[in-house]
Amino acid sequence: MNSPALAFDATTFRRTLGMFATGITVITARNRDGSLIGLTVNSFNSVSLDPPLIIWSLANTSSVREALETCEYYAVNVLARDQMEISNLFASKTADRFKDVEWEPGLGGAPVLAGCCAVFEVRNTLRYPGGDHVIFVGEVERCDRSEREPLIFFNGRYASLAGNPASA
Ligand SMILES: Cc1cc2nc3c(=O)[nH]c(=O)nc-3n(C[C@H](O)[C@H](O)[C@H](O)COP(=O)(O)O)c2cc1C
């Protein structure tokens, strides 16, 4: 069946999605050969409290797709306001993204990055096709948070919180 003609183009869709402000995460894992994988992701969100499930999506064209589809665990590192360089590094084509980054091994050896706002250590349970992305739904086995402020992504740019929401 033919899809109906869309009333908007890809740029309009992307720019409209950009009005949904998000945090920024780096998804990390350890490959079967022991090498480390990580990429910047803002499609992360919560799904379920019981059981504790999270969701995010990965481009079908990602160089680490096979590794992320087959690893047992991955970590979702929620970046803090001062971690813009880490966001850029893990969105780049740099081969060894972990060379100058401080981390320690978490569940399944997935790297837990230092200095983040929060981390979710996730069992890689479910994956679904989602157009030009793969949708990952994972089960959180461990999580941790700090009082650091988050890095925000809005309208195609980095931003930070204007005030402390805790005092609002
Ligand atoms: C703010 C931001 C958010 C991003 N979110 C996603 C995402 O949700 N899913 C995704 O597949 N790529 C996302 N990317 C792009 C990847 O980080 C980027 O393409 C990365 O270089 C992929 O590396 P790879 O080709 O080795 O997979 C995002 C990039 C930025 C800067």
PDB file of C-alpha atoms and ligand atoms in Angstrom:
ATOM      1  CA  MET A   1       0.000   0.000   0.000  1.00  0.00           C
ATOM      2  CA  ASN A   2       1.331   3.454  -0.888  1.00  0.00           C
ATOM      3  CA  SER A   3       1.864   5.897   1.985  1.00  0.00           C
ATOM      4  CA  PRO A   4      -0.154   9.105   1.653  1.00  0.00           C
ATOM      5  CA  ALA A   5       1.932  12.133   0.591  1.00  0.00           C
ATOM      6  CA  LEU A   6       3.337  13.889   3.680  1.00  0.00           C
ATOM      7  CA  ALA A   7       2.231  17.450   4.365  1.00  0.00           C
ATOM      8  CA  PHE A   8       5.721  18.344   5.695  1.00  0.00           C
ATOM      9  CA  ASP A   9       9.311  17.741   4.661  1.00  0.00           C
ATOM     10  CA  ALA A  10      12.138  16.112   6.616  1.00  0.00           C
ATOM     11  CA  THR A  11      13.615  19.463   7.723  1.00  0.00           C
ATOM     12  CA  THR A  12      10.270  20.633   9.096  1.00  0.00           C
ATOM     13  CA  PHE A  13       9.834  17.339  10.949  1.00  0.00           C
ATOM     14  CA  ARG A  14      13.368  17.476  12.421  1.00  0.00           C
ATOM     15  CA  ARG A  15      12.998  21.129  13.479  1.00  0.00           C
ATOM     16  CA  THR A  16       9.585  20.467  15.026  1.00  0.00           C
ATOM     17  CA  LEU A  17      10.934  17.495  16.982  1.00  0.00           C
ATOM     18  CA  GLY A  18      13.701  19.833  18.167  1.00  0.00           C
ATOM     19  CA  MET A  19      11.114  21.825  20.144  1.00  0.00           C
ATOM     20  CA  PHE A  20      10.878  18.877  22.541  1.00  0.00           C
ATOM     21  CA  ALA A  21      13.658  19.663  25.033  1.00  0.00           C
ATOM     22  CA  THR A  22      15.600  16.617  26.217  1.00  0.00           C
ATOM     23  CA  GLY A  23      18.586  15.692  28.295  1.00  0.00           C
ATOM     24  CA  ILE A  24      21.582  14.077  26.616  1.00  0.00           C
ATOM     25  CA  THR A  25      22.899  10.593  27.293  1.00  0.00           C
ATOM     26  CA  VAL A  26      25.877   8.554  26.179  1.00  0.00           C
ATOM     27  CA  ILE A  27      24.992   4.879  25.715  1.00  0.00           C
ATOM     28  CA  THR A  28      28.015   2.682  26.439  1.00  0.00           C
ATOM     29  CA  ALA A  29      28.725  -1.042  26.226  1.00  0.00           C
ATOM     30  CA  ARG A  30      31.575  -3.532  26.027  1.00  0.00           C
ATOM     31  CA  ASN A  31      31.894  -5.445  22.769  1.00  0.00           C
ATOM     32  CA  ARG A  32      32.514  -9.222  22.726  1.00  0.00           C
ATOM     33  CA  ASP A  33      36.159  -8.571  21.766  1.00  0.00           C
ATOM     34  CA  GLY A  34      36.543  -6.350  24.861  1.00  0.00           C
ATOM     35  CA  SER A  35      36.530  -3.044  22.960  1.00  0.00           C
ATOM     36  CA  LEU A  36      34.383  -0.191  24.269  1.00  0.00           C
ATOM     37  CA  ILE A  37      31.399   1.305  22.437  1.00  0.00           C
ATOM     38  CA  GLY A  38      29.679   4.617  23.090  1.00  0.00           C
ATOM     39  CA  LEU A  39      27.461   7.098  21.287  1.00  0.00           C
ATOM     40  CA  THR A  40      25.514  10.240  22.123  1.00  0.00           C
ATOM     41  CA  VAL A  41      21.736   9.698  22.274  1.00  0.00           C
ATOM     42  CA  ASN A  42      18.842  12.020  23.137  1.00  0.00           C
ATOM     43  CA  SER A  43      16.002   9.635  22.192  1.00  0.00           C
ATOM     44  CA  PHE A  44      16.152   8.166  25.721  1.00  0.00           C
ATOM     45  CA  ASN A  45      13.009   8.115  27.874  1.00  0.00           C
ATOM     46  CA  SER A  46      11.256   6.198  30.646  1.00  0.00           C
ATOM     47  CA  VAL A  47       8.695   3.467  29.899  1.00  0.00           C
ATOM     48  CA  SER A  48       7.670   1.546  33.019  1.00  0.00           C
ATOM     49  CA  LEU A  49       8.270   1.691  36.769  1.00  0.00           C
ATOM     50  CA  ASP A  50       7.363  -1.955  37.483  1.00  0.00           C
ATOM     51  CA  PRO A  51       9.234  -3.565  35.881  1.00  0.00           C
ATOM     52  CA  PRO A  52      11.738  -0.699  35.487  1.00  0.00           C
ATOM     53  CA  LEU A  53      11.999  -0.185  31.712  1.00  0.00           C
ATOM     54  CA  ILE A  54      13.643   2.514  29.582  1.00  0.00           C
ATOM     55  CA  ILE A  55      13.576   3.194  25.822  1.00  0.00           C
ATOM     56  CA  TRP A  56      15.860   4.767  23.199  1.00  0.00           C
ATOM     57  CA  SER A  57      16.468   4.389  19.474  1.00  0.00           C
ATOM     58  CA  LEU A  58      19.560   3.752  17.358  1.00  0.00           C
ATOM     59  CA  ALA A  59      19.999   4.656  13.662  1.00  0.00           C
ATOM     60  CA  ASN A  60      20.015   1.537  11.455  1.00  0.00           C
ATOM     61  CA  THR A  61      23.220   2.892   9.887  1.00  0.00           C
ATOM     62  CA  SER A  62      25.135   3.111  13.194  1.00  0.00           C
ATOM     63  CA  SER A  63      28.589   1.542  13.081  1.00  0.00           C
ATOM     64  CA  VAL A  64      27.915  -0.018  16.506  1.00  0.00           C
ATOM     65  CA  ARG A  65      24.478  -1.416  15.705  1.00  0.00           C
ATOM     66  CA  GLU A  66      25.444  -5.092  15.705  1.00  0.00           C
ATOM     67  CA  ALA A  67      27.452  -4.711  18.905  1.00  0.00           C
ATOM     68  CA  LEU A  68      24.578  -2.935  20.683  1.00  0.00           C
ATOM     69  CA  GLU A  69      22.007  -5.435  19.441  1.00  0.00           C
ATOM     70  CA  THR A  70      23.980  -8.365  20.823  1.00  0.00           C
ATOM     71  CA  CYS A  71      25.515  -7.080  24.101  1.00  0.00           C
ATOM     72  CA  GLU A  72      23.996  -8.334  27.360  1.00  0.00           C
ATOM     73  CA  TYR A  73      24.211  -5.010  29.204  1.00  0.00           C
ATOM     74  CA  TYR A  74      24.596  -1.348  28.329  1.00  0.00           C
ATOM     75  CA  ALA A  75      24.795   1.804  30.441  1.00  0.00           C
ATOM     76  CA  VAL A  76      22.834   5.022  29.898  1.00  0.00           C
ATOM     77  CA  ASN A  77      25.036   7.890  31.155  1.00  0.00           C
ATOM     78  CA  VAL A  78      23.005  11.103  31.640  1.00  0.00           C
ATOM     79  CA  LEU A  79      25.357  14.017  30.924  1.00  0.00           C
ATOM     80  CA  ALA A  80      25.856  16.922  33.298  1.00  0.00           C
ATOM     81  CA  ARG A  81      25.866  20.584  32.227  1.00  0.00           C
ATOM     82  CA  ASP A  82      29.668  20.725  31.940  1.00  0.00           C
ATOM     83  CA  GLN A  83      29.910  17.608  29.719  1.00  0.00           C
ATOM     84  CA  MET A  84      29.202  19.210  26.309  1.00  0.00           C
ATOM     85  CA  GLU A  85      32.637  18.087  25.052  1.00  0.00           C
ATOM     86  CA  ILE A  86      31.771  14.480  25.927  1.00  0.00           C
ATOM     87  CA  SER A  87      28.494  14.819  24.004  1.00  0.00           C
ATOM     88  CA  ASN A  88      30.400  16.110  20.945  1.00  0.00           C
ATOM     89  CA  LEU A  89      33.090  13.413  21.273  1.00  0.00           C
ATOM     90  CA  PHE A  90      30.570  10.564  21.377  1.00  0.00           C
ATOM     91  CA  ALA A  91      28.640  12.046  18.427  1.00  0.00           C
ATOM     92  CA  SER A  92      31.823  12.226  16.336  1.00  0.00           C
ATOM     93  CA  LYS A  93      33.589   9.688  14.130  1.00  0.00           C
ATOM     94  CA  THR A  94      36.589   9.602  16.520  1.00  0.00           C
ATOM     95  CA  ALA A  95      37.795   5.970  16.571  1.00  0.00           C
ATOM     96  CA  ASP A  96      38.826   5.711  20.238  1.00  0.00           C
ATOM     97  CA  ARG A  97      36.210   7.804  22.023  1.00  0.00           C
ATOM     98  CA  PHE A  98      37.304   6.549  25.463  1.00  0.00           C
ATOM     99  CA  LYS A  99      40.993   7.526  25.269  1.00  0.00           C
ATOM    100  CA  ASP A 100      40.730  10.700  27.408  1.00  0.00           C
ATOM    101  CA  VAL A 101      37.501   9.915  29.260  1.00  0.00           C
ATOM    102  CA  GLU A 102      37.335   8.782  32.871  1.00  0.00           C
ATOM    103  CA  TRP A 103      35.142   5.705  33.435  1.00  0.00           C
ATOM    104  CA  GLU A 104      34.797   2.537  35.464  1.00  0.00           C
ATOM    105  CA  PRO A 105      33.302  -0.823  34.491  1.00  0.00           C
ATOM    106  CA  GLY A 106      29.659  -1.463  35.403  1.00  0.00           C
ATOM    107  CA  LEU A 107      27.346  -4.422  34.767  1.00  0.00           C
ATOM    108  CA  GLY A 108      28.593  -6.534  31.846  1.00  0.00           C
ATOM    109  CA  GLY A 109      31.727  -4.368  31.773  1.00  0.00           C
ATOM    110  CA  ALA A 110      29.789  -1.457  30.235  1.00  0.00           C
ATOM    111  CA  PRO A 111      31.702   1.789  30.930  1.00  0.00           C
ATOM    112  CA  VAL A 112      30.104   4.066  33.538  1.00  0.00           C
ATOM    113  CA  LEU A 113      31.359   7.597  32.782  1.00  0.00           C
ATOM    114  CA  ALA A 114      32.613   9.846  35.602  1.00  0.00           C
ATOM    115  CA  GLY A 115      30.923  13.185  36.378  1.00  0.00           C
ATOM    116  CA  CYS A 116      27.433  12.396  35.034  1.00  0.00           C
ATOM    117  CA  CYS A 117      24.060  13.420  36.545  1.00  0.00           C
ATOM    118  CA  ALA A 118      22.776   9.865  36.570  1.00  0.00           C
ATOM    119  CA  VAL A 119      23.451   6.398  35.238  1.00  0.00           C
ATOM    120  CA  PHE A 120      21.136   3.509  34.414  1.00  0.00           C
ATOM    121  CA  GLU A 121      22.705   0.055  34.042  1.00  0.00           C
ATOM    122  CA  VAL A 122      20.445  -1.877  31.746  1.00  0.00           C
ATOM    123  CA  ARG A 123      19.887  -5.476  30.646  1.00  0.00           C
ATOM    124  CA  ASN A 124      19.475  -5.461  26.862  1.00  0.00           C
ATOM    125  CA  THR A 125      16.115  -7.253  26.680  1.00  0.00           C
ATOM    126  CA  LEU A 126      13.909  -6.063  23.769  1.00  0.00           C
ATOM    127  CA  ARG A 127      14.436  -4.537  20.340  1.00  0.00           C
ATOM    128  CA  TYR A 128      11.881  -3.525  17.698  1.00  0.00           C
ATOM    129  CA  PRO A 129      12.167  -2.166  14.139  1.00  0.00           C
ATOM    130  CA  GLY A 130      11.262   1.537  14.051  1.00  0.00           C
ATOM    131  CA  GLY A 131      11.579   2.946  10.525  1.00  0.00           C
ATOM    132  CA  ASP A 132      15.184   4.051   9.998  1.00  0.00           C
ATOM    133  CA  HIS A 133      15.968   3.294  13.673  1.00  0.00           C
ATOM    134  CA  VAL A 134      15.994   0.251  15.979  1.00  0.00           C
ATOM    135  CA  ILE A 135      13.989   0.777  19.184  1.00  0.00           C
ATOM    136  CA  PHE A 136      15.677  -0.570  22.320  1.00  0.00           C
ATOM    137  CA  VAL A 137      13.635  -1.295  25.446  1.00  0.00           C
ATOM    138  CA  GLY A 138      15.819  -2.349  28.362  1.00  0.00           C
ATOM    139  CA  GLU A 139      15.385  -3.434  31.961  1.00  0.00           C
ATOM    140  CA  VAL A 140      17.185  -1.281  34.542  1.00  0.00           C
ATOM    141  CA  GLU A 141      19.120  -3.403  37.040  1.00  0.00           C
ATOM    142  CA  ARG A 142      21.010  -0.580  38.760  1.00  0.00           C
ATOM    143  CA  CYS A 143      20.699   3.204  38.815  1.00  0.00           C
ATOM    144  CA  ASP A 144      22.493   6.047  40.528  1.00  0.00           C
ATOM    145  CA  ARG A 145      22.147   9.844  40.568  1.00  0.00           C
ATOM    146  CA  SER A 146      24.042  12.935  41.673  1.00  0.00           C
ATOM    147  CA  GLU A 147      22.975  16.531  42.364  1.00  0.00           C
ATOM    148  CA  ARG A 148      24.737  17.798  39.209  1.00  0.00           C
ATOM    149  CA  GLU A 149      22.648  19.853  36.777  1.00  0.00           C
ATOM    150  CA  PRO A 150      21.869  18.201  33.429  1.00  0.00           C
ATOM    151  CA  LEU A 151      22.983  19.178  29.936  1.00  0.00           C
ATOM    152  CA  ILE A 152      19.881  20.076  27.865  1.00  0.00           C
ATOM    153  CA  PHE A 153      19.320  19.780  24.093  1.00  0.00           C
ATOM    154  CA  PHE A 154      16.695  22.106  22.585  1.00  0.00           C
ATOM    155  CA  ASN A 155      16.063  23.472  19.090  1.00  0.00           C
ATOM    156  CA  GLY A 156      19.279  21.890  17.790  1.00  0.00           C
ATOM    157  CA  ARG A 157      21.453  23.511  20.487  1.00  0.00           C
ATOM    158  CA  TYR A 158      22.867  22.763  23.898  1.00  0.00           C
ATOM    159  CA  ALA A 159      21.227  24.606  26.792  1.00  0.00           C
ATOM    160  CA  SER A 160      21.106  24.520  30.565  1.00  0.00           C
ATOM    161  CA  LEU A 161      18.342  24.934  33.107  1.00  0.00           C
ATOM    162  CA  ALA A 162      17.509  28.605  33.762  1.00  0.00           C
ATOM    163  CA  GLY A 163      16.899  28.058  37.459  1.00  0.00           C
ATOM    164  CA  ASN A 164      16.931  25.352  40.043  1.00  0.00           C
ATOM    165  CA  PRO A 165      13.667  23.396  39.541  1.00  0.00           C
ATOM    166  CA  ALA A 166      13.930  22.117  43.097  1.00  0.00           C
ATOM    167  CA  SER A 167      13.258  25.637  44.410  1.00  0.00           C
ATOM    168  CA  ALA A 168      10.377  26.394  42.005  1.00  0.00           C
TER     169      ALA A 168
HETATM  170  C1  LIG B   1      22.395  15.684  20.799  1.00  0.00           C
HETATM  171  C2  LIG B   1      22.538  14.444  19.965  1.00  0.00           C
HETATM  172  C3  LIG B   1      21.601  13.428  20.087  1.00  0.00           C
HETATM  173  C4  LIG B   1      21.698  12.255  19.330  1.00  0.00           C
HETATM  174  N1  LIG B   1      20.769  11.246  19.482  1.00  0.00           N
HETATM  175  C5  LIG B   1      20.875  10.106  18.777  1.00  0.00           C
HETATM  176  C6  LIG B   1      19.938   9.040  18.965  1.00  0.00           C
HETATM  177  O1  LIG B   1      19.006   9.133  19.771  1.00  0.00           O
HETATM  178  N2  LIG B   1      20.100   7.903  18.244  1.00  0.00           N
HETATM  179  C7  LIG B   1      21.130   7.761  17.329  1.00  0.00           C
HETATM  180  O2  LIG B   1      21.238   6.704  16.691  1.00  0.00           O
HETATM  181  N3  LIG B   1      22.046   8.758  17.117  1.00  0.00           N
HETATM  182  C8  LIG B   1      21.941   9.909  17.830  1.00  0.00           C
HETATM  183  N4  LIG B   1      22.852  10.915  17.653  1.00  0.00           N
HETATM  184  C9  LIG B   1      23.900  10.763  16.636  1.00  0.00           C
HETATM  185  C10 LIG B   1      25.052   9.878  17.095  1.00  0.00           C
HETATM  186  O3  LIG B   1      25.556  10.262  18.357  1.00  0.00           O
HETATM  187  C11 LIG B   1      26.183   9.972  16.063  1.00  0.00           C
HETATM  188  O4  LIG B   1      25.666   9.670  14.791  1.00  0.00           O
HETATM  189  C12 LIG B   1      27.323   9.049  16.366  1.00  0.00           C
HETATM  190  O5  LIG B   1      28.455   9.506  15.652  1.00  0.00           O
HETATM  191  C13 LIG B   1      27.029   7.672  15.939  1.00  0.00           C
HETATM  192  O6  LIG B   1      28.234   6.969  15.901  1.00  0.00           O
HETATM  193  P1  LIG B   1      28.308   5.613  15.089  1.00  0.00           P
HETATM  194  O7  LIG B   1      28.168   5.938  13.620  1.00  0.00           O
HETATM  195  O8  LIG B   1      29.633   5.046  15.450  1.00  0.00           O
HETATM  196  O9  LIG B   1      27.148   4.816  15.540  1.00  0.00           O
HETATM  197  C14 LIG B   1      22.768  12.096  18.415  1.00  0.00           C
HETATM  198  C15 LIG B   1      23.742  13.116  18.294  1.00  0.00           C
HETATM  199  C16 LIG B   1      23.617  14.270  19.073  1.00  0.00           C
HETATM  200  C17 LIG B   1      24.677  15.360  18.946  1.00  0.00           C
END
